[in-house]
Tab-separated table of C-alpha atoms and ligand atoms in Angstrom:
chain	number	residue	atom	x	y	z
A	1009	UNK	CA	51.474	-65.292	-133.612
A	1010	UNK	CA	53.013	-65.496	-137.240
A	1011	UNK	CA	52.388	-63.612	-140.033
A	1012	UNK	CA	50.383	-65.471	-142.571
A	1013	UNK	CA	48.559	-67.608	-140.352
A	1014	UNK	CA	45.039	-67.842	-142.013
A	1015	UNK	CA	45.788	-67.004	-144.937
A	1016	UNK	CA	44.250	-70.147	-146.997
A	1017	UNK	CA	46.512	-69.285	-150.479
A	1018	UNK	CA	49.611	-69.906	-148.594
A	1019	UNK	CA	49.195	-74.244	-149.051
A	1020	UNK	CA	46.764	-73.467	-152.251
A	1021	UNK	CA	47.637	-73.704	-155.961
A	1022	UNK	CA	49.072	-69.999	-156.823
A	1023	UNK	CA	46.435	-67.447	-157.066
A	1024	UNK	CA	45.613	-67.025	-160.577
A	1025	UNK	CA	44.876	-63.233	-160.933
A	1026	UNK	CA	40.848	-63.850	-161.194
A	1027	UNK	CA	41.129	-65.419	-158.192
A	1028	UNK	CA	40.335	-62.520	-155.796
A	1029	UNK	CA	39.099	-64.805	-153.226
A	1030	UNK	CA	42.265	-66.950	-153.252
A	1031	UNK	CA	40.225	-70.117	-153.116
A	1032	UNK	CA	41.798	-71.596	-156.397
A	1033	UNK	CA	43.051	-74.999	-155.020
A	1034	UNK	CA	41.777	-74.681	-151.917
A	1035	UNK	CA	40.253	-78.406	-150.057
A	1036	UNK	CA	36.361	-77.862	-149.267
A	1037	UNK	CA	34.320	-80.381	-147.133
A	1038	UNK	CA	30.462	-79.341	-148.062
A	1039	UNK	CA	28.437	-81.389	-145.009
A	1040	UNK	CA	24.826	-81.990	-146.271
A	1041	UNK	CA	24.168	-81.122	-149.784
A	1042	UNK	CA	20.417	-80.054	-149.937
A	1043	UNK	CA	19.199	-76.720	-151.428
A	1044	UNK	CA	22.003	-74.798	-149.501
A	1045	UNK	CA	25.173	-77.319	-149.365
A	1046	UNK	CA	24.711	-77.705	-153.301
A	1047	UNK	CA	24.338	-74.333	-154.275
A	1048	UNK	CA	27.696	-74.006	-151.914
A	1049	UNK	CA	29.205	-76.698	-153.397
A	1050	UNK	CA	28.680	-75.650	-156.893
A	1051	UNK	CA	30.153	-72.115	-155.468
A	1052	UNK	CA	32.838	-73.195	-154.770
A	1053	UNK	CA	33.817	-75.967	-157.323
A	1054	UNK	CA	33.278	-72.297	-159.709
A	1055	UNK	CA	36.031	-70.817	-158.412
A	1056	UNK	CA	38.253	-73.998	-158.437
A	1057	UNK	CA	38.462	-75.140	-155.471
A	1058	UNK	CA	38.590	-78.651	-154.678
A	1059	UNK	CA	34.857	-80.206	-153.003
A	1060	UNK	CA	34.437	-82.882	-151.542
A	1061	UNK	CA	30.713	-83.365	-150.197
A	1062	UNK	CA	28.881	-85.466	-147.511
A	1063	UNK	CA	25.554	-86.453	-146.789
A	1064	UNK	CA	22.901	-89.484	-145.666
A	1065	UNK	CA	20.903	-89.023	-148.650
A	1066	UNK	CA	22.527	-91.383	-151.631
A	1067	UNK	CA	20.071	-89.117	-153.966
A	1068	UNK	CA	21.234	-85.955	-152.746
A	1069	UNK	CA	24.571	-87.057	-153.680
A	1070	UNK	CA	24.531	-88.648	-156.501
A	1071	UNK	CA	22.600	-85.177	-158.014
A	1072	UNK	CA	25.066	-83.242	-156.465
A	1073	UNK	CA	28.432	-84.995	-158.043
A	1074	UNK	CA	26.508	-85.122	-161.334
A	1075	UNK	CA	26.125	-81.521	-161.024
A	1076	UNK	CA	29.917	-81.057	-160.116
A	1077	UNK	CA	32.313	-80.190	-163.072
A	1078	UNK	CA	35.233	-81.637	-161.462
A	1079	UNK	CA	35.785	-85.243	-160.130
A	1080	UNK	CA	34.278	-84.894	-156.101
A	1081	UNK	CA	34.665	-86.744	-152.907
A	1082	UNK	CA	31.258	-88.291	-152.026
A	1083	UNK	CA	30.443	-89.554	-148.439
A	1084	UNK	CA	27.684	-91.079	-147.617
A	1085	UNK	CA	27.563	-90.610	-143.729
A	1086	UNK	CA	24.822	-89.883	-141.083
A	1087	UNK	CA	26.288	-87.303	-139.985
A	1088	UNK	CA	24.848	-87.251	-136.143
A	1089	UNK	CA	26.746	-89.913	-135.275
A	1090	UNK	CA	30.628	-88.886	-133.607
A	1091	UNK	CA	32.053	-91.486	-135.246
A	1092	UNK	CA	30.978	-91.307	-138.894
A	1093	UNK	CA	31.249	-87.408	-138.541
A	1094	UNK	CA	34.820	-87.877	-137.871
A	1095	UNK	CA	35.240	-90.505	-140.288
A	1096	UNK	CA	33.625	-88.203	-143.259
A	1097	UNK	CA	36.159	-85.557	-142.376
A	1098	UNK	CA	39.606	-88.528	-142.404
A	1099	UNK	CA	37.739	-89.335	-145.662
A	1100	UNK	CA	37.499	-86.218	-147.166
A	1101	UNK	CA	41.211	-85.319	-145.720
A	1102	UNK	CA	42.682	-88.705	-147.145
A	1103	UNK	CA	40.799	-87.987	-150.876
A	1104	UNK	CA	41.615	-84.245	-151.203
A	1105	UNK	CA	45.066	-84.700	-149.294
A	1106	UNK	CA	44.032	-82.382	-146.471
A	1107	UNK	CA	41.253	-79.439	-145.512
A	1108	UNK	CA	40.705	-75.524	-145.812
A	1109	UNK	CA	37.113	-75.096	-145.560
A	1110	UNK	CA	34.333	-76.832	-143.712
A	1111	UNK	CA	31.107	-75.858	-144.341
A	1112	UNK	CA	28.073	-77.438	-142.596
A	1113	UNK	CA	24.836	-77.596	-144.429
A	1114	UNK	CA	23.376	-79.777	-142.271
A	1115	UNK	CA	19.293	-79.319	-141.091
A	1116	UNK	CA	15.803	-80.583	-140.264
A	1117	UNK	CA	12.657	-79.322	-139.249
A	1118	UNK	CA	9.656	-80.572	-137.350
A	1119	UNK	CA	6.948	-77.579	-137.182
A	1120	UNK	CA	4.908	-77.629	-133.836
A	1121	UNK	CA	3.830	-76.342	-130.762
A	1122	UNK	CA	6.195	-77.031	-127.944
A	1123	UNK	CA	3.283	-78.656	-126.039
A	1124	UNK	CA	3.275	-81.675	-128.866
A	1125	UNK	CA	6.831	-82.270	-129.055
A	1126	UNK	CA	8.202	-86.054	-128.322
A	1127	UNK	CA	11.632	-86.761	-126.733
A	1128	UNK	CA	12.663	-88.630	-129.841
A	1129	UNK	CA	11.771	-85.391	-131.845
A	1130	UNK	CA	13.884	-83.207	-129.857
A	1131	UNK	CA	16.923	-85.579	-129.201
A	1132	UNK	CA	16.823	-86.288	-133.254
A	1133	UNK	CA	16.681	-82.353	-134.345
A	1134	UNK	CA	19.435	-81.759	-131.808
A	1135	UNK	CA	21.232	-84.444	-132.784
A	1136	UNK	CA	21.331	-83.666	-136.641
A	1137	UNK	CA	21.270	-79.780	-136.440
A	1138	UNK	CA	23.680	-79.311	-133.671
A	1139	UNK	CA	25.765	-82.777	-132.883
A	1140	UNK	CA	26.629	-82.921	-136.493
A	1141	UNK	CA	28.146	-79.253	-136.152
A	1142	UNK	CA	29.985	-80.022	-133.243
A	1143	UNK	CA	31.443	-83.315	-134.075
A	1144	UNK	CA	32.517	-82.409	-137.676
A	1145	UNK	CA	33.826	-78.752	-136.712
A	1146	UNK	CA	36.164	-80.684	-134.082
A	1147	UNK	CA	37.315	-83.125	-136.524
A	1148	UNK	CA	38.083	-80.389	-139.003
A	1149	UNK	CA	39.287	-78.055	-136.034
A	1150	UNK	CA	41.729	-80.561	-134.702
A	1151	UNK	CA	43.324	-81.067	-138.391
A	1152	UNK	CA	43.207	-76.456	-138.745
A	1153	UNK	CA	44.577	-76.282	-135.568
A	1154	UNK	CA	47.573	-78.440	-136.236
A	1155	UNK	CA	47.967	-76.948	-139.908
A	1156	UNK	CA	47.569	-73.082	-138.614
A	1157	UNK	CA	44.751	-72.486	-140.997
A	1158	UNK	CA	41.289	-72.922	-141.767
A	1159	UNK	CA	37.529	-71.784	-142.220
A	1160	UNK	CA	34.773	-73.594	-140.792
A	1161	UNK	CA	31.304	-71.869	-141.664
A	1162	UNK	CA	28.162	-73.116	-140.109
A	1163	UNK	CA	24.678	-72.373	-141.324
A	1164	UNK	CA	22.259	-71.348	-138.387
A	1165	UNK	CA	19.126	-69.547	-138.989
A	1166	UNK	CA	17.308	-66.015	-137.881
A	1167	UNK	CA	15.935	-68.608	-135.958
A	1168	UNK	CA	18.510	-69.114	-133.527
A	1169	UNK	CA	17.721	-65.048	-132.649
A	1170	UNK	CA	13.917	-64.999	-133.063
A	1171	UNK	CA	11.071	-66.767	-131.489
A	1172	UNK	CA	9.369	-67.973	-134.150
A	1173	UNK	CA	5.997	-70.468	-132.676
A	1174	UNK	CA	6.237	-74.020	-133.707
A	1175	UNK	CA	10.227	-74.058	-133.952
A	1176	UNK	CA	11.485	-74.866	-130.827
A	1177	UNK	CA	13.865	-77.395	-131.236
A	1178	UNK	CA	15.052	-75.893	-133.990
A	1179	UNK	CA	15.547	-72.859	-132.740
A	1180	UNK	CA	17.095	-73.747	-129.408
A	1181	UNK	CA	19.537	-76.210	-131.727
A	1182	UNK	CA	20.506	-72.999	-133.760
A	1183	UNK	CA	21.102	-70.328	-130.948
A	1184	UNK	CA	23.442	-73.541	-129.531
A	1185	UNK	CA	25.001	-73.379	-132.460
A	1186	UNK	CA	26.123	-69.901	-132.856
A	1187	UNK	CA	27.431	-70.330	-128.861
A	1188	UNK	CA	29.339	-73.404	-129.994
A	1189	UNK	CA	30.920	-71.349	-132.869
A	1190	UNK	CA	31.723	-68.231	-130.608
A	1191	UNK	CA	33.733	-70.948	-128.070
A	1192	UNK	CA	35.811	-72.568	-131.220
A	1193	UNK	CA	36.375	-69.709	-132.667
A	1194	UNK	CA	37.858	-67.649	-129.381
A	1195	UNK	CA	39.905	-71.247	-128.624
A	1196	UNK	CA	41.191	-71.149	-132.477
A	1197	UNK	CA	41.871	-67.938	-133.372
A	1198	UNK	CA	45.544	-68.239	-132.101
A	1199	UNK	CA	45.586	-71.375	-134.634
A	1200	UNK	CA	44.791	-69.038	-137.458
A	1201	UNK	CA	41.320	-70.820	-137.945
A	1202	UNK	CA	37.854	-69.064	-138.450
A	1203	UNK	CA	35.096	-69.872	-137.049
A	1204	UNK	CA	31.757	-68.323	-138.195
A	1205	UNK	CA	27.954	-68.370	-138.678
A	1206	UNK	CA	25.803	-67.790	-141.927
A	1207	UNK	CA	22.211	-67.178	-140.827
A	1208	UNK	CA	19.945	-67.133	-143.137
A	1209	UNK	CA	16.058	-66.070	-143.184
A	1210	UNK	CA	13.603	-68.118	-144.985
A	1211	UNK	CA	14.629	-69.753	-148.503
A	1212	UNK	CA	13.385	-71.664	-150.731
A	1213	UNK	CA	14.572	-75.519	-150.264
A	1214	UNK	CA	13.525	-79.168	-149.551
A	1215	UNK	CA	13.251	-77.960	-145.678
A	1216	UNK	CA	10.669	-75.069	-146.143
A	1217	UNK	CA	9.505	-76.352	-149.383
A	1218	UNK	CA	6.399	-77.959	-147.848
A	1219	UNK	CA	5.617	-75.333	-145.097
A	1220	UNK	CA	6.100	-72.793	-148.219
A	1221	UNK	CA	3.594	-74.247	-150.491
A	1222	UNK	CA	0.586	-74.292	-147.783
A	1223	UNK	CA	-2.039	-71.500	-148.690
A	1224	UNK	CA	-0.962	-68.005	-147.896
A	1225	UNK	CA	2.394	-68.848	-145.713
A	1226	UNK	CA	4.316	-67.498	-148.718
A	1227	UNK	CA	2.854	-64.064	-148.961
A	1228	UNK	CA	2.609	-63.643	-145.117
A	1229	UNK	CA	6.396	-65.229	-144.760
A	1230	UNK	CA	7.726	-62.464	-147.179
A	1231	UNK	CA	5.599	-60.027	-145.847
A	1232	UNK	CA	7.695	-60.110	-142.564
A	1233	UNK	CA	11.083	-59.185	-144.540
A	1234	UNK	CA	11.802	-55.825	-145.304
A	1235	UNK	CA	12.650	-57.071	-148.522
A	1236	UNK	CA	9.648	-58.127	-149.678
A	1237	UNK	CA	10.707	-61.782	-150.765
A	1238	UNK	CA	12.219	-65.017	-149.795
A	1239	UNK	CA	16.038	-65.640	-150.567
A	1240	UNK	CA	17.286	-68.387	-152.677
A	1241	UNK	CA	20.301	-70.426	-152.489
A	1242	UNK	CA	22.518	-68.702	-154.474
A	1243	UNK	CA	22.317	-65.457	-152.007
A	1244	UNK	CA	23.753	-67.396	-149.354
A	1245	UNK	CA	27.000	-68.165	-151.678
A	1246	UNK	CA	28.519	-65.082	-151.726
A	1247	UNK	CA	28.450	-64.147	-147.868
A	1248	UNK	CA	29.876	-67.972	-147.444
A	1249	UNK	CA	32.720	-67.816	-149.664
A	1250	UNK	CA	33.998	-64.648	-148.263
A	1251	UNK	CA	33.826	-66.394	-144.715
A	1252	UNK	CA	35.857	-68.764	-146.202
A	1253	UNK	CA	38.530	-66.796	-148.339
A	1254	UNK	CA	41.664	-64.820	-147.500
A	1255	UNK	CA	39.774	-62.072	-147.134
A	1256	UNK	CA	37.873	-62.620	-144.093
A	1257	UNK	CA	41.101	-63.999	-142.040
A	1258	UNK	CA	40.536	-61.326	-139.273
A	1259	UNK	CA	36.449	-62.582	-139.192
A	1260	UNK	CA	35.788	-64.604	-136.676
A	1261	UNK	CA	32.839	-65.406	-134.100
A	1262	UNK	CA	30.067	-64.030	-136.523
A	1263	UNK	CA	26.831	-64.629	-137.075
A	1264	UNK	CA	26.199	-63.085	-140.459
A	1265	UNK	CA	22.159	-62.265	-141.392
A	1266	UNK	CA	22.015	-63.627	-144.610
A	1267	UNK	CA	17.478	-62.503	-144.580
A	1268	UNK	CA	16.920	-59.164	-146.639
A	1269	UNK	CA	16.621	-57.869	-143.515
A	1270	UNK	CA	13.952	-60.197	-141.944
A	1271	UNK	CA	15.940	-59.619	-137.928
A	1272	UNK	CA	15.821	-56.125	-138.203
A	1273	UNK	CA	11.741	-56.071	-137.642
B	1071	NAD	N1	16.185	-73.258	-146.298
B	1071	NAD	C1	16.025	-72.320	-145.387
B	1071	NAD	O1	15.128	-71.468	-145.456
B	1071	NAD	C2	16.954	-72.242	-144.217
B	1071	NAD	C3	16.864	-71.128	-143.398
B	1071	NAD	C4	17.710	-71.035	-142.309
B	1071	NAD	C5	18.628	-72.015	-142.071
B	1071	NAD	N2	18.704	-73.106	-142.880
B	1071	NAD	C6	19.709	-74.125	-142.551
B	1071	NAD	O2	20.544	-74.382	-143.670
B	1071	NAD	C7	21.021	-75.728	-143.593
B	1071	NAD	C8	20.729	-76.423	-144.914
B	1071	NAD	O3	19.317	-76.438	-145.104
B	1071	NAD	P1	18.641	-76.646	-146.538
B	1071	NAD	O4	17.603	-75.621	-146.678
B	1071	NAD	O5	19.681	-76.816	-147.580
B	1071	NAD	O6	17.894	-78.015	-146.251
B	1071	NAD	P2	17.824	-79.345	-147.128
B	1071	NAD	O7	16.808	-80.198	-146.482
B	1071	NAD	O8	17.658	-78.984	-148.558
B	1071	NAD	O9	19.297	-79.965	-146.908
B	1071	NAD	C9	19.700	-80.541	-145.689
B	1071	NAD	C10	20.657	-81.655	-146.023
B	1071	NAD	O10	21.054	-82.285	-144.794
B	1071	NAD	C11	21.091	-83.678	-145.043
B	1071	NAD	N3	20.979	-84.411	-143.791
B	1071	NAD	C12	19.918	-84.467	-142.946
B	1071	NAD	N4	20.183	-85.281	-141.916
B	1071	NAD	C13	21.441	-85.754	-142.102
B	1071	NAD	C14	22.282	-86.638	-141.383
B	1071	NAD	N5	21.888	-87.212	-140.233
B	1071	NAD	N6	23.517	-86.906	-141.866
B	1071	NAD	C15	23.931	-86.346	-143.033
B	1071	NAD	N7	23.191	-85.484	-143.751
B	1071	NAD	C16	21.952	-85.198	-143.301
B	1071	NAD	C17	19.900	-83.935	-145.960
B	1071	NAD	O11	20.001	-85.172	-146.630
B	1071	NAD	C18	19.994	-82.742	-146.891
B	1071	NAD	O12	20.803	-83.018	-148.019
B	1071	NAD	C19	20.319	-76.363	-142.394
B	1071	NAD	O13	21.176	-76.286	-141.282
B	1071	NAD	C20	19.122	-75.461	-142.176
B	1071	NAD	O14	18.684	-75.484	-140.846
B	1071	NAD	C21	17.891	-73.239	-143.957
């Protein structure tokens, strides 16, 4: 193994000395940029490091690289597919002139009992939640791999640990997910690449937005978190950018609760 290997500031601009998280410079691919991916995005654009996003949704993006101080990569990609996953990652690597970070923000919902599902449900909630994980994350991985360094952070959900009723495709494409992580990241950690898992409990976003605003699911929702409340986007920030800094290059295989204690109950 060398010394070094992880370390994202080694290929970065230098470190200015407010740059703690050595992220100054570094080349971000945000993957979906909805209520969590932007509030990432604009996280990490903050602290000067180079974004480039992708997404299906032409509104989402547009908002998003409006929202952006600096000049950003925008994709437009369904990201399900193998072959535009793969191609929004060469895209993003050709723009920015390579990759550090992957973060994927990518997610839908269909609330119901498992007795109502349809096989098109299922097959298009795996597809998006957990196809679009794996096919980016090897696209990226194959490009870390090569370089020696990199951070790929995937957003699951408590729900890939919990049985919550009416979420089973979800669920079952989240606790994939954090297996799928655990195998890249044991198979890259020689590489100097981190793999790892944000989970977060219920916040406040397109995707719950909806379930959130029915009469009384609020209140009995936060009522289950130790907390007391929901999370919003910008809690998930912090816990992702130190996935993805120099700090956090001995990190890898995690599934970090990002839910005011919501899996503890
Ligand atoms: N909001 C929450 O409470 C919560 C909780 C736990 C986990 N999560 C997870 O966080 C991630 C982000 O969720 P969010 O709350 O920001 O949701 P969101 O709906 O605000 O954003 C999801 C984004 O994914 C994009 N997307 C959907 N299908 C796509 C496709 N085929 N190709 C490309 N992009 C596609 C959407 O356009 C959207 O911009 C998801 O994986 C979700 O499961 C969210």
């Amino acid at each position: 193994m060398h010394e070094g290997r992880g370390n994202l500031s080694e290929n970065s601009a230098p470190a200015a000395e407010a740059d703690w998280l050595g992220l100054n410079g570094a080349r971000v691919l945000i993957a979906g940029v909805g209520g969590l991916g932007g509030a990432c995005a604009r996280a990490f654009a903050r602290v000067n490091a180079r974004v480039a996003i992708a997404d299906n949704d032409a509104e989402h993006l547009a908002k998003m690289a409006g929202d952006l101080s600096q000049d950003c990569v925008s994709i437009a990609a369904d990201l399900s597919d193998p072959h535009d996953a793969s191609t929004a990652v060469s895209d993003a690597v050709a723009a920015m002139g390579g990759i550090d970070v992957l973060v994927h923000a990518v997610g839908i919902n269909i609330r119901k009992p498992v007795l109502e599902f349809e096989p098109e449900e299922w097959h298009r909630i795996q597809k998006v939640n957990l196809d679009s994980a794996f096919w980016l994350s090897q696209a990226a991985g194959r490009i870390m791999v090569h370089q020696n360094r990199g951070r790929i952070v995937i957003i699951s959900s408590v729900s890939g640990l919990l049985a919550h009723a009416n979420h089973a495709p979800y669920a079952a494409s989240k606790g994939a997910i954090n297996q799928m992580m655990r195998v890249m990241a044991r198979e890259w950690a020689p590489y100097g690449v981190t793999v790892n898992a944000v989970a977060p409990g219920y916040i406040e976003t397109e995707l719950t937005q909806a379930y959130l605003s029915q009469e009384g699911h609020r209140q009995a929702l936060s009522e289950m978190v130790p907390a007391g409340r929901l999370g919003n986007p910008d809690e998930l920030t912090g816990p992702i950018l130190f996935l993805a800094s120099s700090h956090a290059s001995f990190v890898t295989g995690h599934v970090l609760y990002v839910d005011g204690g919501r899996t503890l109950v």
